[in-house]
N, CA, C and O of each residue as an XYZ file, in Angstrom:
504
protein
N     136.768     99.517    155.708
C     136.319    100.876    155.479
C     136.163    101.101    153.970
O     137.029    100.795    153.150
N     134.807    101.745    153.634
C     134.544    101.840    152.169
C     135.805    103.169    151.904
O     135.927    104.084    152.719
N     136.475    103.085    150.920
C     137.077    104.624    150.963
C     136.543    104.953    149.508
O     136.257    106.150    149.523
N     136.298    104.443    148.321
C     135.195    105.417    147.170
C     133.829    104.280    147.052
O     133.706    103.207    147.642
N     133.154    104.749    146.355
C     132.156    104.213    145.509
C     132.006    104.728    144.419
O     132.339    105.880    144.143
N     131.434    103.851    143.597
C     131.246    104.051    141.967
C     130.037    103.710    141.682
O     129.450    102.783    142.240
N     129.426    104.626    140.546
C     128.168    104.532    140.222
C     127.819    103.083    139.099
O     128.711    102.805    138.297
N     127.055    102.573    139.096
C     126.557    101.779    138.269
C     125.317    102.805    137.424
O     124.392    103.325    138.047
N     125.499    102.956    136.014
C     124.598    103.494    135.304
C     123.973    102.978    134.126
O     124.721    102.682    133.194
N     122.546    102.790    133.973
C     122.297    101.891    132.779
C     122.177    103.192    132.068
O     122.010    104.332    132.500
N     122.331    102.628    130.621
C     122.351    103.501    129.415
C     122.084    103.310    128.222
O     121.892    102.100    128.105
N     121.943    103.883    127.122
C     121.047    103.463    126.153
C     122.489    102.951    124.539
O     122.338    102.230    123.552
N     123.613    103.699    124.991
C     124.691    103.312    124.313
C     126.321    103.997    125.156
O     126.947    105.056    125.214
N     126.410    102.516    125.709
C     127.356    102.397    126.202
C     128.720    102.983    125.348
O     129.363    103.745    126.070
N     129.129    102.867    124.414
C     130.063    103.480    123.567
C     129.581    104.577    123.687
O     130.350    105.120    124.481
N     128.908    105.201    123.464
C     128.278    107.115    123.845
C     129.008    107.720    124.893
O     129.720    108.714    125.038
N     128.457    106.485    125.786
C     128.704    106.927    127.761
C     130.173    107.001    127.403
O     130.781    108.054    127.596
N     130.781    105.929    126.886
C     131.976    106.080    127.722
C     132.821    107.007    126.666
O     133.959    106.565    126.825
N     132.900    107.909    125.806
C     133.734    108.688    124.680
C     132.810    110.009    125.506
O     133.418    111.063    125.692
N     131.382    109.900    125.966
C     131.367    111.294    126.517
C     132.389    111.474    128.054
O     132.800    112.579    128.409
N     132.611    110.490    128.646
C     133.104    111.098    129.784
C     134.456    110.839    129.451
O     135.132    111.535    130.209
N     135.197    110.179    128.688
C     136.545    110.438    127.960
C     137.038    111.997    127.567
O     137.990    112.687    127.929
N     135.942    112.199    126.667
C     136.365    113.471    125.805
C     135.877    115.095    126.747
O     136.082    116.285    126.507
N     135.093    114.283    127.972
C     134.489    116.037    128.583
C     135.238    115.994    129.781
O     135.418    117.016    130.444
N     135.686    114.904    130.106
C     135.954    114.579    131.697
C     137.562    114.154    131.829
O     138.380    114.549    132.661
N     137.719    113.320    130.849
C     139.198    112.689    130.864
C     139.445    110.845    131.605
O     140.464    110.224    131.906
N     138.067    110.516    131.658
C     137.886    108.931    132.296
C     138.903    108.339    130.963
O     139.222    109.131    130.077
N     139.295    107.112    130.927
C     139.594    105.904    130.547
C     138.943    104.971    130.636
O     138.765    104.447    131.735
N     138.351    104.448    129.420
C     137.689    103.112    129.658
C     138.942    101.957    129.891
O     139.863    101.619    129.148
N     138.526    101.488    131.340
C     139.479    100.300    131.742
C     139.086     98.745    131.274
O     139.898     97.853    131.027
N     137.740     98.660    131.219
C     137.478     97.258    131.111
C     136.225     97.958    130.007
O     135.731     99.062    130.237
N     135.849     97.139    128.848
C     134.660     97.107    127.598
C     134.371     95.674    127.550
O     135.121     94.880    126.980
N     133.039     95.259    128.281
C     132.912     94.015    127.641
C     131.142     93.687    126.902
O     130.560     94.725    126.587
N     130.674     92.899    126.750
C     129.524     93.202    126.087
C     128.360     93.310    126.986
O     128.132     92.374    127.752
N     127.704     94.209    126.976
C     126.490     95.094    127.725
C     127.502     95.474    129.219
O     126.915     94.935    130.157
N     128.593     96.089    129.662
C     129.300     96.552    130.692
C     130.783     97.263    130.038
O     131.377     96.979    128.998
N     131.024     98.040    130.839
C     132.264     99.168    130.576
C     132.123     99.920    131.980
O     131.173    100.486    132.520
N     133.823     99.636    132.458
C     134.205    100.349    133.411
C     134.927    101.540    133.178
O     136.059    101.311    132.752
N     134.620    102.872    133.330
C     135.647    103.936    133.092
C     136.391    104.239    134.446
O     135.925    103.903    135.535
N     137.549    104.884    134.293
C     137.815    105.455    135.519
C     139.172    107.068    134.941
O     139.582    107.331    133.811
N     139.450    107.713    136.160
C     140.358    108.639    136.313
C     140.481    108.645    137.700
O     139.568    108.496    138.511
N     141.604    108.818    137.915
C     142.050    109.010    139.068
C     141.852    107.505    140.099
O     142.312    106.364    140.048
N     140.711    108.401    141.203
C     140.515    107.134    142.018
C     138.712    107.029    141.873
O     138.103    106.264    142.621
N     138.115    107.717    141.037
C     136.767    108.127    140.778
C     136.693    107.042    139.543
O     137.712    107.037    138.853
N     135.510    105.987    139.088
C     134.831    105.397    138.393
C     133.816    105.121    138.684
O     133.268    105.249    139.779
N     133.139    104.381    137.005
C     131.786    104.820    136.919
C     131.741    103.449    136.050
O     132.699    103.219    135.312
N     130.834    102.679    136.102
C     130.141    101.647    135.533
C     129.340    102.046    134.370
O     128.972    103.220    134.425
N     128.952    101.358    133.282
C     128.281    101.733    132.525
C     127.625    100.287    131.832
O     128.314     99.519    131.160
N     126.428    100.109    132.074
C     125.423     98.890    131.385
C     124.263     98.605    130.568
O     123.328     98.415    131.346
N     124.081     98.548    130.003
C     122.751     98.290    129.073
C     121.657     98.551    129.686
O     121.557     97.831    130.679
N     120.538     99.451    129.517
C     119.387     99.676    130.211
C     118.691     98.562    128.948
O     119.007     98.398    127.769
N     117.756     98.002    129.701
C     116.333     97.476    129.519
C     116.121     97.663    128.062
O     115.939     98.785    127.588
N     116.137     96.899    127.555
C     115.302     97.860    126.314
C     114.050     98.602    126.459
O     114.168     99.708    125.932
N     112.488     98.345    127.157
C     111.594     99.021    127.514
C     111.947    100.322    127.995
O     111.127    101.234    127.901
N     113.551    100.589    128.712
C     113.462    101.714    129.819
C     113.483    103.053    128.747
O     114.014    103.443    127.707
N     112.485    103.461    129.815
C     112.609    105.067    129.212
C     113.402    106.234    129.446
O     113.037    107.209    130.104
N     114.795    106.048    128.726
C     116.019    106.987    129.066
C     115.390    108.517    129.164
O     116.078    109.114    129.992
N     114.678    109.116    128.807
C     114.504    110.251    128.717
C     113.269    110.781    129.709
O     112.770    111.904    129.645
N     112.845    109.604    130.745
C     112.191    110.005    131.741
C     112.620    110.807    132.899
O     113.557    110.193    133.408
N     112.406    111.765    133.482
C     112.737    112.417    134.513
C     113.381    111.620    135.729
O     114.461    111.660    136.318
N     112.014    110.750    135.844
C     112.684    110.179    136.924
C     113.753    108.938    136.991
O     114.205    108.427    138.016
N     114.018    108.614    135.732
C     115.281    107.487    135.752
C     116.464    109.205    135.634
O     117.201    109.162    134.649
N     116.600    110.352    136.400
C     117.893    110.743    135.720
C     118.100    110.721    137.159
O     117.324    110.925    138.093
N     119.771    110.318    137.094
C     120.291    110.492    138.122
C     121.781    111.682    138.170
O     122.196    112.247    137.158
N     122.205    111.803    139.134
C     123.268    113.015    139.526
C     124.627    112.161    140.084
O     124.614    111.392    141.045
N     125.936    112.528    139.143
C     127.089    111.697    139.363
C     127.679    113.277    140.048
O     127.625    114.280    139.337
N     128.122    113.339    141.203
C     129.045    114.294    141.265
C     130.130    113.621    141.472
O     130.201    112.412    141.695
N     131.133    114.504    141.392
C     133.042    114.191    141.457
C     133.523    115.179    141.901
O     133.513    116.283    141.356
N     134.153    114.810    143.278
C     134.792    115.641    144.105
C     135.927    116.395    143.372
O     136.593    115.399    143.089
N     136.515    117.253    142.944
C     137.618    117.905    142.388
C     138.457    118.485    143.303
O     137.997    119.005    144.319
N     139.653    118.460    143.063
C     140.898    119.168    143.632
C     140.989    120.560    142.907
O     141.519    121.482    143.527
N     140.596    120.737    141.871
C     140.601    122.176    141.198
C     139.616    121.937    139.769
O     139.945    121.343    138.742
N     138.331    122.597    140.076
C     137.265    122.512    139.138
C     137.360    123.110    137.750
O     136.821    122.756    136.701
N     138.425    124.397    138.094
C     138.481    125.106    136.943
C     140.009    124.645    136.224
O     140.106    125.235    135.148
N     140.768    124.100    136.394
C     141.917    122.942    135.785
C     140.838    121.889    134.993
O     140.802    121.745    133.771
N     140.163    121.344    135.754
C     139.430    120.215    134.622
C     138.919    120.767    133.741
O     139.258    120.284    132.660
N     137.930    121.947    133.633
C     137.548    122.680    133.018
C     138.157    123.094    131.603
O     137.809    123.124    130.423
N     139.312    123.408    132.428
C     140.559    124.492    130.904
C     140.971    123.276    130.425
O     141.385    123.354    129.268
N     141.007    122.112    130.936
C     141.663    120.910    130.213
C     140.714    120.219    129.405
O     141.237    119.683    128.429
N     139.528    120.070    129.502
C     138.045    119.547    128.654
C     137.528    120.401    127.824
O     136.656    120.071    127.019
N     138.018    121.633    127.923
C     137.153    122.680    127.566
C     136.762    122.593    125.919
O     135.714    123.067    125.482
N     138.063    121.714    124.829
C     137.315    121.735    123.807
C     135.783    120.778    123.422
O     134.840    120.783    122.631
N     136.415    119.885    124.780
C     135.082    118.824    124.478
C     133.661    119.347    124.851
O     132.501    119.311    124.441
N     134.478    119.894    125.945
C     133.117    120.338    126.412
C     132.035    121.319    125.598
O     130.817    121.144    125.580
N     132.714    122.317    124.976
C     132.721    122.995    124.157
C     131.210    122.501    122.888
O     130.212    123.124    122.528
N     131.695    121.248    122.588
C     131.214    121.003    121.671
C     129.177    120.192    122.037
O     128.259    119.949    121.254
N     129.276    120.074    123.238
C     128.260    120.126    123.831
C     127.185    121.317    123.318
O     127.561    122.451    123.022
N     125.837    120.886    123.265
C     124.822    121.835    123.323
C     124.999    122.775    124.729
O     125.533    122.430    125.783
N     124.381    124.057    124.395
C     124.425    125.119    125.651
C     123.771    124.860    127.056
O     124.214    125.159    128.165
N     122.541    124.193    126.700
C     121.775    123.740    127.441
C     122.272    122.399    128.483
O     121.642    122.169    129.515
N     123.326    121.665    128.123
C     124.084    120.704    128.893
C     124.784    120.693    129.050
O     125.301    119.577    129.116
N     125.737    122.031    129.324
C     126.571    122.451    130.155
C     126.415    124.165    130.892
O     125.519    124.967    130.628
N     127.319    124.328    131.641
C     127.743    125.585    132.103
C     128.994    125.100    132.484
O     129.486    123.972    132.467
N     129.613    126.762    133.011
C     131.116    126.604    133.420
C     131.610    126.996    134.574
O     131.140    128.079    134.921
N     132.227    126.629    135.166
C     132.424    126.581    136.758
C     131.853    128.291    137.577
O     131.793    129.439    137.135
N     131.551    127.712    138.823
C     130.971    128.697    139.225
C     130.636    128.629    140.416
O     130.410    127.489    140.823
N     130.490    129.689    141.330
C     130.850    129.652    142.982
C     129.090    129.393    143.221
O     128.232    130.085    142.672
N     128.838    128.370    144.059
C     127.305    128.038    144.191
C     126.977    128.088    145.692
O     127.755    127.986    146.640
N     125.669    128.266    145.691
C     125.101    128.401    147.220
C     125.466    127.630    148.340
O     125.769    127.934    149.494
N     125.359    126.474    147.686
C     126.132    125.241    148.724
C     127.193    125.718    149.342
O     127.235    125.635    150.569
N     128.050    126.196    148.761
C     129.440    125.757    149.369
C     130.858    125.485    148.439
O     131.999    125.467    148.900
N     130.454    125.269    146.928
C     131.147    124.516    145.985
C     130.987    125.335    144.513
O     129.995    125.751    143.913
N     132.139    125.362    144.278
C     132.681    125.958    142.938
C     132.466    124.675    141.690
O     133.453    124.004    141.388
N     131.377    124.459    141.145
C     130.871    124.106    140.257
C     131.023    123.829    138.837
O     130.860    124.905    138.261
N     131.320    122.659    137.774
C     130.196    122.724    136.533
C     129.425    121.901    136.299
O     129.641    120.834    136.874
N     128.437    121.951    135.567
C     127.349    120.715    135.364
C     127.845    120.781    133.632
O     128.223    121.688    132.891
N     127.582    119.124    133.451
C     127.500    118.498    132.451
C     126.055    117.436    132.202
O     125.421    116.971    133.149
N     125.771    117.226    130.995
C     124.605    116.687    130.499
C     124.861    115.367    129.896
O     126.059    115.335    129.611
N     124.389    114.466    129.631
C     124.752    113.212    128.896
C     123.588    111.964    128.924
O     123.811    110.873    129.450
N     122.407    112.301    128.313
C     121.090    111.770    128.711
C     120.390    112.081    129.556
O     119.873    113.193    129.664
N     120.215    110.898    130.505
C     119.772    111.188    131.643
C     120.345    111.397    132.827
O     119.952    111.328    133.992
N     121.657    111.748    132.145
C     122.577    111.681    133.832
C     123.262    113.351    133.993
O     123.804    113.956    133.068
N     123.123    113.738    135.032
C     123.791    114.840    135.575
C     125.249    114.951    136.261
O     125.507    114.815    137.457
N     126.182    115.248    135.147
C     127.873    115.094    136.104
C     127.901    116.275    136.590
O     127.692    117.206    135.813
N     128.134    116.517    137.825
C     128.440    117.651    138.250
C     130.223    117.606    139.365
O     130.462    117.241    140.516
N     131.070    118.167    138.267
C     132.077    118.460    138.817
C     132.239    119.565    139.920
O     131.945    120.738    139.690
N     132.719    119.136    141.125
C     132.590    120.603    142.183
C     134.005    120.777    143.002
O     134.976    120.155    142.571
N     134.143    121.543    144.086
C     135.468    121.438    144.844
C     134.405    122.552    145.492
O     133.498    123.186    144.952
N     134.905    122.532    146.921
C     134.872    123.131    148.146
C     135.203    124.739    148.472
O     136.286    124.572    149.031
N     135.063    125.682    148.486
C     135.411    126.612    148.676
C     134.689    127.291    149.957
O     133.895    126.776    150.744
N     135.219    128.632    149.921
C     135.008    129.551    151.513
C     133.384    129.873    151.278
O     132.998    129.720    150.120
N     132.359    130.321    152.300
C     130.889    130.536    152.056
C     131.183    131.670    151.646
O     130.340    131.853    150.769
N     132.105    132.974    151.707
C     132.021    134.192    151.307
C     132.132    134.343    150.423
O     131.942    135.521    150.122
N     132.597    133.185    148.971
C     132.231    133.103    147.509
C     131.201    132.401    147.123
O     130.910    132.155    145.953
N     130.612    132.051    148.101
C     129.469    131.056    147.300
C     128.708    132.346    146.982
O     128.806    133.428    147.562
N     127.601    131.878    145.507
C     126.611    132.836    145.555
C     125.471    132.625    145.848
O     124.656    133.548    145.863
């Protein structure tokens, strides 16, 4: 039985990737080796590898969406918050009850979309 999966993400500087999801998120880089870096927290990790040199990081369609299930969205939040902080406005927001179903934040980091969430009642979603 699979019980997680982890993303494999190419990237344009791996040292970037992995100090942004250190300093916004709280990962640990477990393994750094040359063109690969494994981060992790908890039981959630994330791969990180050398894109192509040709690839075009800033194309739409290479961006992809990491979500991470949370036990309490707004704890990660108050605990990142200076890092996060230091982010442009535009690549982040801060937690927030969403249509889905899930109390929300999105984070920015190239081409990739982290979106931290947790579960809540439909009578707060907005």
């Amino acid at each position: 039985m699979i019980r997680t999966a982890n993303a494999v993400l190419p990237v344009a500087d791996i040292d970037a990737a992995c100090a942004f999801v250190k300093d916004c998120l709280g990962f640990e880089t477990i393994v750094r080796r040359d063109g690969h870096a494994y981060c992790e927290l908890g039981d959630a990790g994330v791969h990180f590898i050398n894109a192509p040199p040709d690839a075009d990081m800033d194309d739409p369609a290479r961006q992809l969406v990491i979500y991470m299930d949370c036990d309490d969205v707004d704890a990660l939040w108050a605990e990142r918050k200076q890092a996060i902080e230091q982010l442009p406005t535009s690549h982040r927001d801060a937690p927030e009850p969403r249509a889905n179903g899930q109390r929300e934040f999105h984070l920015i980091h190239g081409p990739f979309l982290f979106i931290a969430g947790q579960p809540i009642a439909m009578d707060e979603a907005s």
